[in-house]
Each structure stands twice: as C-alpha cells, then as structure tokens.
Coordinates of C-alpha atoms and ligand atoms in Angstrom, one line a residue:
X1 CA 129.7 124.0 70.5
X2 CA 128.0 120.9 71.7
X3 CA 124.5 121.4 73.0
X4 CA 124.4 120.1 76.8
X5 CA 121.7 117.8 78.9
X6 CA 122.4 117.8 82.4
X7 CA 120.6 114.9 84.2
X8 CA 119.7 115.1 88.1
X9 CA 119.5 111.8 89.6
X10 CA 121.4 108.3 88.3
X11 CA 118.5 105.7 88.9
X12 CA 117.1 103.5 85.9
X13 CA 115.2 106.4 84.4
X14 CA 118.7 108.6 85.1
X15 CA 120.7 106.7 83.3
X16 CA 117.9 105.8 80.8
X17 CA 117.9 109.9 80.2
X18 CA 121.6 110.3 79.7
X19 CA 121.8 107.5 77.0
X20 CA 118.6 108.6 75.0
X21 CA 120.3 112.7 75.3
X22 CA 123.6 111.0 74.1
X23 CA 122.4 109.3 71.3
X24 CA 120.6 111.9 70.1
X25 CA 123.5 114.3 69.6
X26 CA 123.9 116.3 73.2
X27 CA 127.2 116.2 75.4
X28 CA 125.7 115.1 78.7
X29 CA 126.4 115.3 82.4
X30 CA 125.1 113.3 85.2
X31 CA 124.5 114.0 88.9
X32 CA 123.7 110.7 91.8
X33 CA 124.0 111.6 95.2
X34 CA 124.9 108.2 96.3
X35 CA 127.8 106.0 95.4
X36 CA 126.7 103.9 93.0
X37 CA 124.2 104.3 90.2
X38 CA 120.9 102.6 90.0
X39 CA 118.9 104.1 92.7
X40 CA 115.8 101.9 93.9
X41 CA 117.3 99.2 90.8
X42 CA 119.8 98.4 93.0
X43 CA 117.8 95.9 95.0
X44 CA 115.0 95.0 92.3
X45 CA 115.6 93.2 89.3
X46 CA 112.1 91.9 88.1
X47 CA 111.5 92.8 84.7
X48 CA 109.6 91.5 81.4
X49 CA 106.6 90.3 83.2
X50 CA 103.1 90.5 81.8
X51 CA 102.9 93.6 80.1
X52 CA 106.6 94.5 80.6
X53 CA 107.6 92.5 78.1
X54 CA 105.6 94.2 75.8
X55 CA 106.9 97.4 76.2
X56 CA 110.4 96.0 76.5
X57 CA 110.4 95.0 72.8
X58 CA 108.5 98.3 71.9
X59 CA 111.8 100.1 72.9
X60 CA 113.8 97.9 71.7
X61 CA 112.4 98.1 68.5
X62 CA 112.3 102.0 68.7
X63 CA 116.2 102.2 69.4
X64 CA 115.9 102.7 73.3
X65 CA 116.8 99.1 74.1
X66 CA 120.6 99.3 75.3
X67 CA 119.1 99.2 79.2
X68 CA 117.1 96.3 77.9
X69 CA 119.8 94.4 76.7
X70 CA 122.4 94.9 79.6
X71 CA 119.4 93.5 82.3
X72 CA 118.8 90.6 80.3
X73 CA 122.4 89.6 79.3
X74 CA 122.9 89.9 83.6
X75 CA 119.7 87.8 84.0
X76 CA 120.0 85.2 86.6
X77 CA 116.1 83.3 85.5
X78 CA 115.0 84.1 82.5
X79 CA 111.5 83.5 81.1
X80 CA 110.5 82.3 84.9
X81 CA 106.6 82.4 86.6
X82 CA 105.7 83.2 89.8
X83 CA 101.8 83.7 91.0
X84 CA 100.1 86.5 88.6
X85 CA 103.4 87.0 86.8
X86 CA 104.8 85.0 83.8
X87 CA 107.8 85.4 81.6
X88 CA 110.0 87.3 84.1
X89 CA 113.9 87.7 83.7
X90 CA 115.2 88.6 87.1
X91 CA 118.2 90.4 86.9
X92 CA 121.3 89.7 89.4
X93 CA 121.6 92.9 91.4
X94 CA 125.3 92.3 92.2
X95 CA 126.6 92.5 88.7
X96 CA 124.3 95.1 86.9
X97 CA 125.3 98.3 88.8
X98 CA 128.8 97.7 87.2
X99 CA 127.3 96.7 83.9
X100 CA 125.5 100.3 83.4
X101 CA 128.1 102.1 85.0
X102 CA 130.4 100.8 81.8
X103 CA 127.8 101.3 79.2
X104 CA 127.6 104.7 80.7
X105 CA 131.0 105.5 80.3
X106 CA 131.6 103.8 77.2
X107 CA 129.2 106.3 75.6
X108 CA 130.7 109.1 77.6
X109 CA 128.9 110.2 79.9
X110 CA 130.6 112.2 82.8
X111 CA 128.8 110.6 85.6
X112 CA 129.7 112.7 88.8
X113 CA 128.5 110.1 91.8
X114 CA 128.4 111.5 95.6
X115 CA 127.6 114.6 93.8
X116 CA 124.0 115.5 95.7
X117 CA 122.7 118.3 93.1
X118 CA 121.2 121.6 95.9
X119 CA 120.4 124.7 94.0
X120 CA 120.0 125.9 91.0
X121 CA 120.6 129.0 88.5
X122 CA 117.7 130.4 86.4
X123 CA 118.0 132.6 83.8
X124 CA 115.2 134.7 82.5
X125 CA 113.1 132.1 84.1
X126 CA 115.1 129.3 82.6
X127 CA 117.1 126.7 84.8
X128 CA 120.5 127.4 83.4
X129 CA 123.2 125.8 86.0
X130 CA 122.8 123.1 88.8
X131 CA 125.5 123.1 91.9
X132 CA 126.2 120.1 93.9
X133 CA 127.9 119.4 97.1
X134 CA 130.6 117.2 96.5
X135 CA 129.9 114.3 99.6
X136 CA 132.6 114.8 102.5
X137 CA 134.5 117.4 100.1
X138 CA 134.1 121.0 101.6
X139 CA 133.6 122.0 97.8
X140 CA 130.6 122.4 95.0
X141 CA 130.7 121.6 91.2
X142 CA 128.3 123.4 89.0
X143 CA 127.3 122.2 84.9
X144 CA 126.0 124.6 83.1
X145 CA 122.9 122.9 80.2
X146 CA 120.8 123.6 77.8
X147 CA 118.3 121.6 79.1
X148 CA 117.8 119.4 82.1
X149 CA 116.4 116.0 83.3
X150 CA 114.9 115.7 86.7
X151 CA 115.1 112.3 87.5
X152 CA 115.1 112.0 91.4
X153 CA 112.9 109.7 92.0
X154 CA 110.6 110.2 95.2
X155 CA 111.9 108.3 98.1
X156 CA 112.7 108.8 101.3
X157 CA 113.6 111.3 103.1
X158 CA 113.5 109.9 106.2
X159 CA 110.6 112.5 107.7
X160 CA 108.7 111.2 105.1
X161 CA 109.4 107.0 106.1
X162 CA 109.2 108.4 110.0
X163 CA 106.1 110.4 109.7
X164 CA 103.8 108.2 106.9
X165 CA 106.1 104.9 107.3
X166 CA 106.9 102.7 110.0
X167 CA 110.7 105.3 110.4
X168 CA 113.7 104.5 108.6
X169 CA 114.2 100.6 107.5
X170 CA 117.8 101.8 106.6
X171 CA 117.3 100.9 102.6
X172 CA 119.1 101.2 99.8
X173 CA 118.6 104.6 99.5
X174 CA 121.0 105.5 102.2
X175 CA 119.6 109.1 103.0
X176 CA 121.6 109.1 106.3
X177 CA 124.9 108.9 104.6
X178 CA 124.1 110.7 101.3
X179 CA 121.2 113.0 102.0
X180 CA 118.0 113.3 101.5
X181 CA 116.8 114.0 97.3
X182 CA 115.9 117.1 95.7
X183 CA 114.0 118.1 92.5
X184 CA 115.2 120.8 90.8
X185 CA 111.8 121.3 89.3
X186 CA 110.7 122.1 92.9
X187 CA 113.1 124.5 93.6
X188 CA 112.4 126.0 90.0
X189 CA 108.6 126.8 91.7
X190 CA 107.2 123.5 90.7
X191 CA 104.3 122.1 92.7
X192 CA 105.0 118.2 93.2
X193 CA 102.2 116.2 93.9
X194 CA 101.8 113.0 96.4
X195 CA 100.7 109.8 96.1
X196 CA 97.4 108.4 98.6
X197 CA 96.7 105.1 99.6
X198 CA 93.4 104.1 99.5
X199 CA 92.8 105.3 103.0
X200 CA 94.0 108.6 102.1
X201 CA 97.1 108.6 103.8
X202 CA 100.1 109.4 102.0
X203 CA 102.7 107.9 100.3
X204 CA 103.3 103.8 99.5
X205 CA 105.3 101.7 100.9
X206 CA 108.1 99.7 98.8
X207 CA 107.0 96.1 98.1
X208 CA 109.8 93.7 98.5
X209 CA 112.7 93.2 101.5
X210 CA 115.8 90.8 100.6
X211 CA 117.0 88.0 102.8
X212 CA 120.3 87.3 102.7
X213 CA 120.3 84.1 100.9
X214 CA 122.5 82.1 103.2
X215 CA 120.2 82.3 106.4
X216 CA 117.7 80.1 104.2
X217 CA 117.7 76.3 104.0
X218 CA 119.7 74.8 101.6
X219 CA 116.8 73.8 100.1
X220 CA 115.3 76.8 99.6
X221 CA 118.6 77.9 98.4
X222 CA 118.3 75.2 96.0
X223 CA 115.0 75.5 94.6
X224 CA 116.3 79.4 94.3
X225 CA 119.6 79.0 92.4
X226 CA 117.2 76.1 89.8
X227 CA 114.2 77.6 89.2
X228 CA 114.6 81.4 90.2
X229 CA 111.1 81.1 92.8
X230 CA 110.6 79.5 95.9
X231 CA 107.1 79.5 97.1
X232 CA 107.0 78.3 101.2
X233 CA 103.0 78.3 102.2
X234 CA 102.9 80.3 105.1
X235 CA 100.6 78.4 108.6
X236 CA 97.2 79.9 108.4
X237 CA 97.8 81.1 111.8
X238 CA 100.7 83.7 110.5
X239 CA 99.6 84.5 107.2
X240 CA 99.0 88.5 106.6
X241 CA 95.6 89.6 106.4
X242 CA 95.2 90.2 102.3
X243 CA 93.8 94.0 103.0
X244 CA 97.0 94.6 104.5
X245 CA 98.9 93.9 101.0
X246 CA 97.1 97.1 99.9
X247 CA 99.5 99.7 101.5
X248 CA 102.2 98.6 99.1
X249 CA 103.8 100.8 96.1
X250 CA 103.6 97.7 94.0
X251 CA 99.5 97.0 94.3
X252 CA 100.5 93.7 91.5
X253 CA 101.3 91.7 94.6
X254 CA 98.2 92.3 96.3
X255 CA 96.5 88.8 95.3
X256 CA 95.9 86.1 97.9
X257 CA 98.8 84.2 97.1
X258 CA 101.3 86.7 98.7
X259 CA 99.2 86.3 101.6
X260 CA 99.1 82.8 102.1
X261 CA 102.3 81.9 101.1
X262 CA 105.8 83.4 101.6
X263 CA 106.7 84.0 97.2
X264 CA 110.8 84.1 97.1
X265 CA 112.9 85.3 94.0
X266 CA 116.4 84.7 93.6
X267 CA 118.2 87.9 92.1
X268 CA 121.0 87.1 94.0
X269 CA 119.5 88.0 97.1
X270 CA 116.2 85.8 97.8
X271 CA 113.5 89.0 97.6
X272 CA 110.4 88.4 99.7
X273 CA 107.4 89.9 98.1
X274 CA 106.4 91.6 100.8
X275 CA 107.1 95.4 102.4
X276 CA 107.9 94.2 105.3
X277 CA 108.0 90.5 108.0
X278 CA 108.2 90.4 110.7
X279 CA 111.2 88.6 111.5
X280 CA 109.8 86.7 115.0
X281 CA 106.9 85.5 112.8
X282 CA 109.1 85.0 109.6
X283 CA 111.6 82.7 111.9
X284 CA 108.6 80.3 112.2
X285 CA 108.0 79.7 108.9
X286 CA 109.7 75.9 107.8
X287 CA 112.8 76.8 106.2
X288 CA 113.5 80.6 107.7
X289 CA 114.4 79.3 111.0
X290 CA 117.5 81.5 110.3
X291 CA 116.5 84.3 108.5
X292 CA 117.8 87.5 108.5
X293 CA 117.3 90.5 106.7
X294 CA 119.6 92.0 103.8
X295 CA 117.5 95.4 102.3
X296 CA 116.0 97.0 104.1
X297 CA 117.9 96.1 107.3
X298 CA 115.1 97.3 109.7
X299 CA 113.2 95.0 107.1
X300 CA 111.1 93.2 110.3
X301 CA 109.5 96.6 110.9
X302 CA 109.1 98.4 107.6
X303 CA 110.2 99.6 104.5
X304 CA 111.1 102.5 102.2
X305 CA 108.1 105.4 101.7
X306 CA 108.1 106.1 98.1
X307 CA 105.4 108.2 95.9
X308 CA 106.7 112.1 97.4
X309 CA 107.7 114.2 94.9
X310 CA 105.8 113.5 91.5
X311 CA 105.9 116.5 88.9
X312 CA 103.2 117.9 86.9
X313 CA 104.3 117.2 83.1
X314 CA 102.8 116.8 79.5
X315 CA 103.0 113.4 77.6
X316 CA 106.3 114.7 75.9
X317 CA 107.7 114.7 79.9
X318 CA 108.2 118.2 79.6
X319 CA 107.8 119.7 83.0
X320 CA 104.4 121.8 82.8
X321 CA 105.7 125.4 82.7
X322 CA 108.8 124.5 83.0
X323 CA 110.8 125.2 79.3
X324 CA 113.6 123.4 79.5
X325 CA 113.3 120.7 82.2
X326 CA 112.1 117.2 81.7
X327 CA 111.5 114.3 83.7
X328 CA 111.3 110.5 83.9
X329 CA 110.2 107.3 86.3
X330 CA 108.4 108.1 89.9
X331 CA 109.0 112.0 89.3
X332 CA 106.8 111.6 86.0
X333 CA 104.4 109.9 88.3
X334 CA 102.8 106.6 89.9
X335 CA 104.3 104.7 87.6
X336 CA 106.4 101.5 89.6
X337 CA 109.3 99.9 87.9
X338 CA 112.6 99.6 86.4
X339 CA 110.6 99.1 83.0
X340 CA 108.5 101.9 83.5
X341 CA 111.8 104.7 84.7
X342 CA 113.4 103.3 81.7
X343 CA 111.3 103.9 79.0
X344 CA 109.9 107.5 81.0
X345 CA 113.6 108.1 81.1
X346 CA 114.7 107.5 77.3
X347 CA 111.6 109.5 76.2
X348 CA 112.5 112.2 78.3
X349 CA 116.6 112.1 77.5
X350 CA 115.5 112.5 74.1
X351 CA 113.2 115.0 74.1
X352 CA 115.8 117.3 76.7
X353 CA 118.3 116.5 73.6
X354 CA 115.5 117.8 70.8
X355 CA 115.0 121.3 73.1
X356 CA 118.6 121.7 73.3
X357 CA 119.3 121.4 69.9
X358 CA 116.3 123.5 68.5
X359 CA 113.3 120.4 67.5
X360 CA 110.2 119.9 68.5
X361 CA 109.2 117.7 71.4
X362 CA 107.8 114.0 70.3
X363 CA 105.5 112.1 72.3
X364 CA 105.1 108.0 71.7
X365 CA 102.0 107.3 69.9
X366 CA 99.1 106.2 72.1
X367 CA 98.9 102.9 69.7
X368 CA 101.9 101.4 71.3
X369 CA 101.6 100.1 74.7
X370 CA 104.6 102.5 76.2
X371 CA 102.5 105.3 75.0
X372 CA 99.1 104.5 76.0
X373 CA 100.6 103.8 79.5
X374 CA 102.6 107.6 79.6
X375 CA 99.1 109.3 78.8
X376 CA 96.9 106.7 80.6
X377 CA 99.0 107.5 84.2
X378 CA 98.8 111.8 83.4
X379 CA 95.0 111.5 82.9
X380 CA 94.4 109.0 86.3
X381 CA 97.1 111.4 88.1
X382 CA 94.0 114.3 87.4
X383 CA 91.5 112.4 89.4
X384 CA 91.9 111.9 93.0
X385 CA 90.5 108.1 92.8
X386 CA 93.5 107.6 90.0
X387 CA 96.1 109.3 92.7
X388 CA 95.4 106.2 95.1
X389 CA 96.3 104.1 92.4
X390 CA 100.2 102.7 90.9
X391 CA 100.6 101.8 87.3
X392 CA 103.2 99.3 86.4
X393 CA 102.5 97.2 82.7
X394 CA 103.0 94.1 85.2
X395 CA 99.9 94.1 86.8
X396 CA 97.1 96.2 88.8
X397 CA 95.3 98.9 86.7
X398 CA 97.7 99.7 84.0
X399 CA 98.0 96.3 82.6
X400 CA 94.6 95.5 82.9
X401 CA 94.0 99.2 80.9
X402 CA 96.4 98.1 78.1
X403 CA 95.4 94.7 78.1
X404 CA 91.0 96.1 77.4
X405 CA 93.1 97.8 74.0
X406 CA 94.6 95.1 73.3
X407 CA 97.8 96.3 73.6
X408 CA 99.7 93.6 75.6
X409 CA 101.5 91.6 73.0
X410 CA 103.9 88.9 73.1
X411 CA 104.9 88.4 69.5
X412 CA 108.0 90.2 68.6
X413 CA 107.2 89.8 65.0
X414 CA 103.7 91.8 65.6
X415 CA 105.4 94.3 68.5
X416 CA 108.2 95.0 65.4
X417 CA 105.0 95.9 63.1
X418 CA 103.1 98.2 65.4
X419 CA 106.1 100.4 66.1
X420 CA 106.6 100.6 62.3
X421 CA 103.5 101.2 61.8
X422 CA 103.4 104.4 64.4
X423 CA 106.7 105.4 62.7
X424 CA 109.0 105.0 65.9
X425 CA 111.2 102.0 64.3
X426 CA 114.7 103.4 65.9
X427 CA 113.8 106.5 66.8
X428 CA 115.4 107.1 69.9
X429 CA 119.0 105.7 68.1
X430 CA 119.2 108.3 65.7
X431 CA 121.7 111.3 66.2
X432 CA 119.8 114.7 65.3
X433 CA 122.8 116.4 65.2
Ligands
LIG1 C1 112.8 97.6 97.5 C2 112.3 97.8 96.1 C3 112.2 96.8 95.2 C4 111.8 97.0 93.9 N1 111.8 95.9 93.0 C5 111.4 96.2 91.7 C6 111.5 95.1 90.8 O1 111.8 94.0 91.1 N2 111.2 95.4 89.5 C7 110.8 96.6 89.1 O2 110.5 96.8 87.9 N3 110.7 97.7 90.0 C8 111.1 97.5 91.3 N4 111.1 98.5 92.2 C9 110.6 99.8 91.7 C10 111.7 100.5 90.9 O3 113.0 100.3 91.6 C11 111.5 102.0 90.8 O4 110.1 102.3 90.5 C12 112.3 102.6 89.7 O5 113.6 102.0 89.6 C13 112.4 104.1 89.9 O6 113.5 104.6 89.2 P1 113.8 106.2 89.2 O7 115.0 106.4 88.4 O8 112.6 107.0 88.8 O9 114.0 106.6 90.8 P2 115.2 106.1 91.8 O10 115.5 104.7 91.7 O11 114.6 106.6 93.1 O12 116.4 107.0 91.4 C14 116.5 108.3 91.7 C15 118.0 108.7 91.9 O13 118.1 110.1 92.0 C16 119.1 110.3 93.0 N5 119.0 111.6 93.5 C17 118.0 112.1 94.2 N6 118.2 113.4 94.5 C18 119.4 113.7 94.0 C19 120.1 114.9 93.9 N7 119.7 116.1 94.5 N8 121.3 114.9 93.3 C20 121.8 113.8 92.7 N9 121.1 112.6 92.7 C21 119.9 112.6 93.3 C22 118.9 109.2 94.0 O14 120.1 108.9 94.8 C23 118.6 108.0 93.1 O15 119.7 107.2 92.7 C24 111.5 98.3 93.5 C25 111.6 99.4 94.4 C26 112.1 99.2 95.7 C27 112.2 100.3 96.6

C-alpha cells in the first residue's frame, strides 16, 4: 500500500509540501480551512527580488521549481525595481490561486478546502490521524498518514490582531468566516514560540494593504499597468516617521524611501508598501483623492498580526521531538515570504515522504543559499536579539548574512554549478519509491 503524507494548512509552503511528498513517491492529502488555497499568497505576489532570486534558481535547479515556474508564467512585471529591490516578478494574485489549485490536482493531490483540521490521533506517541470540521457541514473527515506536514502558518486569530494589533483589519485570512488556525504540533505537546518586535512586544504586523486599483488616478493606474511601480512622494508634512516602519513583519521596507514616498506595485491590485494608511491622510496625497482600501478592508487602521505560532524544528524541518511531523514557512520560523514557505515547504514535503517511506531525513547543504538561510534562521531563533528579527533573502538581515558568504548569485550558469557541486541537482524530482 501507498505510504501517506497528510499536509495541515494549503498556503505556499502547503502546497509547496504536498508537491515535494508527491513527487517523491507518497499518496498525499491536504487540509485549508478557507476556500481557496494560497493563504497569506493570496494578496502578495513579490518574488525574485535580491536574494530571492537566488534561491529561486537553487530550487529550480534542485527539482523543487514547479511553484517557481507557475508564479512567473502568471507574472504581471517581470524583472522590475522598486527602492532597495531589483529584479522582482510580481505575480497577478487574481489568476494564481487557480493556477496552483490545477497543478495540485493534476498531480493528484486530494485537496479538501473548508476543511479546518481540530484534533488529532496519536499513537504510541505518534500523530497517526487528523479530524476536520467540514465548514457549515454538521460532519468531520479524518486521514489517517504516515507522516504529517504542519504548515499553518501563524496568523491571526483575531485575539491575537485585537490584543498585539490595532483588532481585526478583516484580511485575507478570513478567521471570522473560517476560524481561527491550529497546529497540530501544538496540540501534539509542542511548545510554539513568538515572534518580538524590537520593543519587545509581540508579534509583527503584515507589511502591505491593496487599493483597489480603480480609486487611483488614471495616471497612476497607467504608470502601474507600464512599468509595474508607481512611486508618489508623500508632503513632508504627512510622511510616517521612519521608526515607525519598524513594527512591520517585512523589516526590508524599513528604509527612508517608504517613508517619504507612497511605493505602489501593480499585482493586480496596486499594494502599498506599508501595514497600514490612514485613509484621511492617504486621500491627501496627489493622485489618491479617491482611494479606498481592497486587503485589509479596515486597511486605514491596521493590519494582519503575524509571527504566533512558530515550532521548534531541526534543519531537516523535523519537528524537535516530534517523529513524524514536519513543518514549513512561518511555522518553521521568522522567515517572511512566498519564496521562503516555498522552499521550507518542498524541503519539508520531501523529507515527510522519506519518513514515510523508511529513508533518512536530508537537509540542504549550508553552501547553497536556501540552506545557509534554513540553518542561519534556527540558530538567530536561539537568541532573544535574533527573535526580534525577520529573515526574508530579499532584504534585512538574512540577505545581508548570505550576501557576507557570498552566496547571493545571479548567474544561473554558476547557481546550476553550486547545486551540483552540493549534490542536490534534482533532488526533490526524484521518486524514492
Ligand atoms: C498582506 C501580506 C502581503 C504579503 N506580501 C508578500 C509578497 O509580496 N511577497 C512575499 O514573498 N511574501 C509576502 N507576504 C508574506 C507571505 O505571504 C508569507 O510569509 C508566506 O506566504 C507564508 O506562507 P505559509 O504557507 O507559511 O503560511 P500562510 O500563508 O499563513 O498559510 C497557512 C495556511 O494554513 C491554513 N490553516 C491554518 N490552520 C489550519 C487548520 N487547522 N486546518 C486547515 N488549514 C489551516 C490557513 O488557512 C492558511 O491558508 C505577505 C504577507 C501578507 C500578510
């Protein structure tokens, strides 16, 4: 009989996890709360820039790259800069919920959806069943694995936006419909850890609102649909103070230009690179006379609280003691991206697969940039200054850190070498059954 990987959560590093567990041999099952896959992805769409791109190609090269390949073929700018960033693809976040759902399916993967996973079974101190509430159903389903993928992210609940954010923005996440998440690790006994600002309170708040693109003026909306950025300078008298950037999940965005300026990206919606505007002030800014908020809605007062819910794991993503449960993106910790759940989530797809089918765990070597990022994040995650930190390959700490080993490289040719040379060419697109 098949060996099975069940996967808790359908976000990038979700659905990362059930393609790695697929390709590697493993019959797998997959569990999202909400009605659509995609999580957080759902409104971001920046990916490739600085050191992203970098580890992009490192995937790709090592046989993890479908993801890769379905956000840049739904790309809307490719190869674009913005301040601090250069060669971004921003992906259109109308079409690429679709696009994953499909590859998804085509590699058959039962994806249950409205399916918000609530207890588990264990078994000689094994997790050997999940059960989930079927949404507005007055029924459960249960999936039975041989190993399991904890990949539910750490957003919300709403306490958590309420008590260390400005309350509930209503975001993407939707915890008022669809519930609030829940890590199966935790309920297993696992102690989750939670990320600081540099103040010390807890938690981060997402970086980016969308406008709705219309309530701009046409120029903007040109310059947009063109060129993919739109950068209005903000009257000194409104700008944000530039300490106040430093609350933010994503800290690459805390440079003087998003301070003095209002930065735009066209992903389909125009995302502001900023947690939160408010709107009075925003309406006064040449061009926004009309603005109005698409994600969050509340997006004048505040924003998502992200950073909740991070789990203790080794650089395989096994879940310290924890024998059969991996995980991937925020839950593997303080890394921020689509990039980053991706390339957490294949490693940890494929390594649930290897348990379930009797191999031994890998881990990415630490001479490729993916690697030295996945150990770099567990040894800062030790330290309490490295807990007030994010990591992301784009910017901030993490891309500095790989850039000082000179790991941020942006010929393919030389990326293609360095993962043969660590023995990882294809890896993760080999069957091991
Ligand atoms: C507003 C915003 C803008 C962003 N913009 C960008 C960007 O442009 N570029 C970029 O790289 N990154 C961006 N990010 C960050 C990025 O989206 C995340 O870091 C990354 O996508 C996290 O992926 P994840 O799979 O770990 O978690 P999530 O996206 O949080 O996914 C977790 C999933 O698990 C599901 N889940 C939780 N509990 C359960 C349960 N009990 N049962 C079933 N399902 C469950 C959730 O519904 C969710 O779909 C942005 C984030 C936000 C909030």
């Amino acid at each position: 009989m098949a060996k099975k990987v069940v996967v808790v959560g359908g976000g990038w590093a979700g659905t990362a996890a059930a393609l790695a567990a697929k390709k590697a041999g493993c019959e797998v099952e997959l569990f999202e709360r909400t009605d659509m896959l995609l999580g957080t992805g759902l409104v971001g769409g920046i990916m490739r820039n600085n050191g992203r791109f970098t580890v992009t190609e490192e995937m790709i090269a090592m046989g993890g790259g479908d993801l890769f390949e379905i956000t840049d073929a739904n790309s809307r700018h490719k190869n674009i800069e913005f301040p601090g960033h250069k060669h971004a693809n921003l992906y259109d976040v109308s079409t690429i919920e679709p696009a994953v759902r499909k590859a998804l399916l085509d590699a058959d993967i039962r994806i249950n959806l409205k399916s918000r996973v609530k207890d588990i079974v264990t078994e000689n101190g094994k997790i050997v069943r999940v059960i989930a509430d079927i949404f507005q159903e007055n029924q459960s389903i249960e999936a039975a694995g041989d190993s399991f993928v904890d990949v539910s992210g750490t957003a919300g609940p709403q306490s958590n936006c309420s008590k260390y954010g400005n309350g509930c923005a209503m975001c993407i996440y939707r915890c008022p419909t669809f519930g609030p998440r829940f890590s199966i690790a935790a309920k297993a006994g696992i102690k989750e850890m939670i990320g600081e600002k540099a103040d010390g309170t807890l938690g981060a708040m997402s970086g980016s609102c969308k406008l709705h693109k219309d309530s701009l003026a046409p120029e903007i909306r040109d310059t947009l649909d063109r060129t993919g950025v739109c950068v209005i300078p903000v009257p000194p008298h409104l700008q944000k103070s530039i300490s106040s950037l430093g609350q933010k999940a994503c800290q690459q965005y805390a440079l003087k230009e998003f301070a003095e300026n209002i930065v735009l990206l066209d992903t389909g919606h125009a995302k502001l690179m900023t947690a939160y505007y408010p709107l009075d002030v925003l309406r006064q800014i040449p061009g926004c006379e009309n603005a109005r908020f698409e994600d969050p809605y509340a997006g004048g007062i505040g924003n998502s609280m992200r950073y909740f819910g991070m789990l203790p794991r080794d650089n395989a993503l096994k879940v310290e003691a924890l024998e059969n449960v991996f995980c991937g993106g925020e839950k593997a910790g303080l890394l921020v991206g689509h990039t980053e759940a991706i390339i957490t989530g294949t490693l940890a797809g494929h390594n649930a697969a290897r348990h379930a089918l009797g191999r031994e765990n890998i881990e990415i070597p630490t001479t490729l940039a993916c690697g030295e990022g996945i150990a770099h994040v567990k040894e800062q995650m030790h330290t309490k200054e490295g807990l007030t930190k994010k990591y992301t390959f784009s910017g901030s700490v993490l891309f500095e850190h790989i850039k000082n080993k000179n790991l941020y490289i942006t010929d393919i040719d030389k990326i293609k070498e360095n993962v043969q040379q660590a023995d990882m060419t294809g890896i993760f697109a080999q069957s091991l059954t």
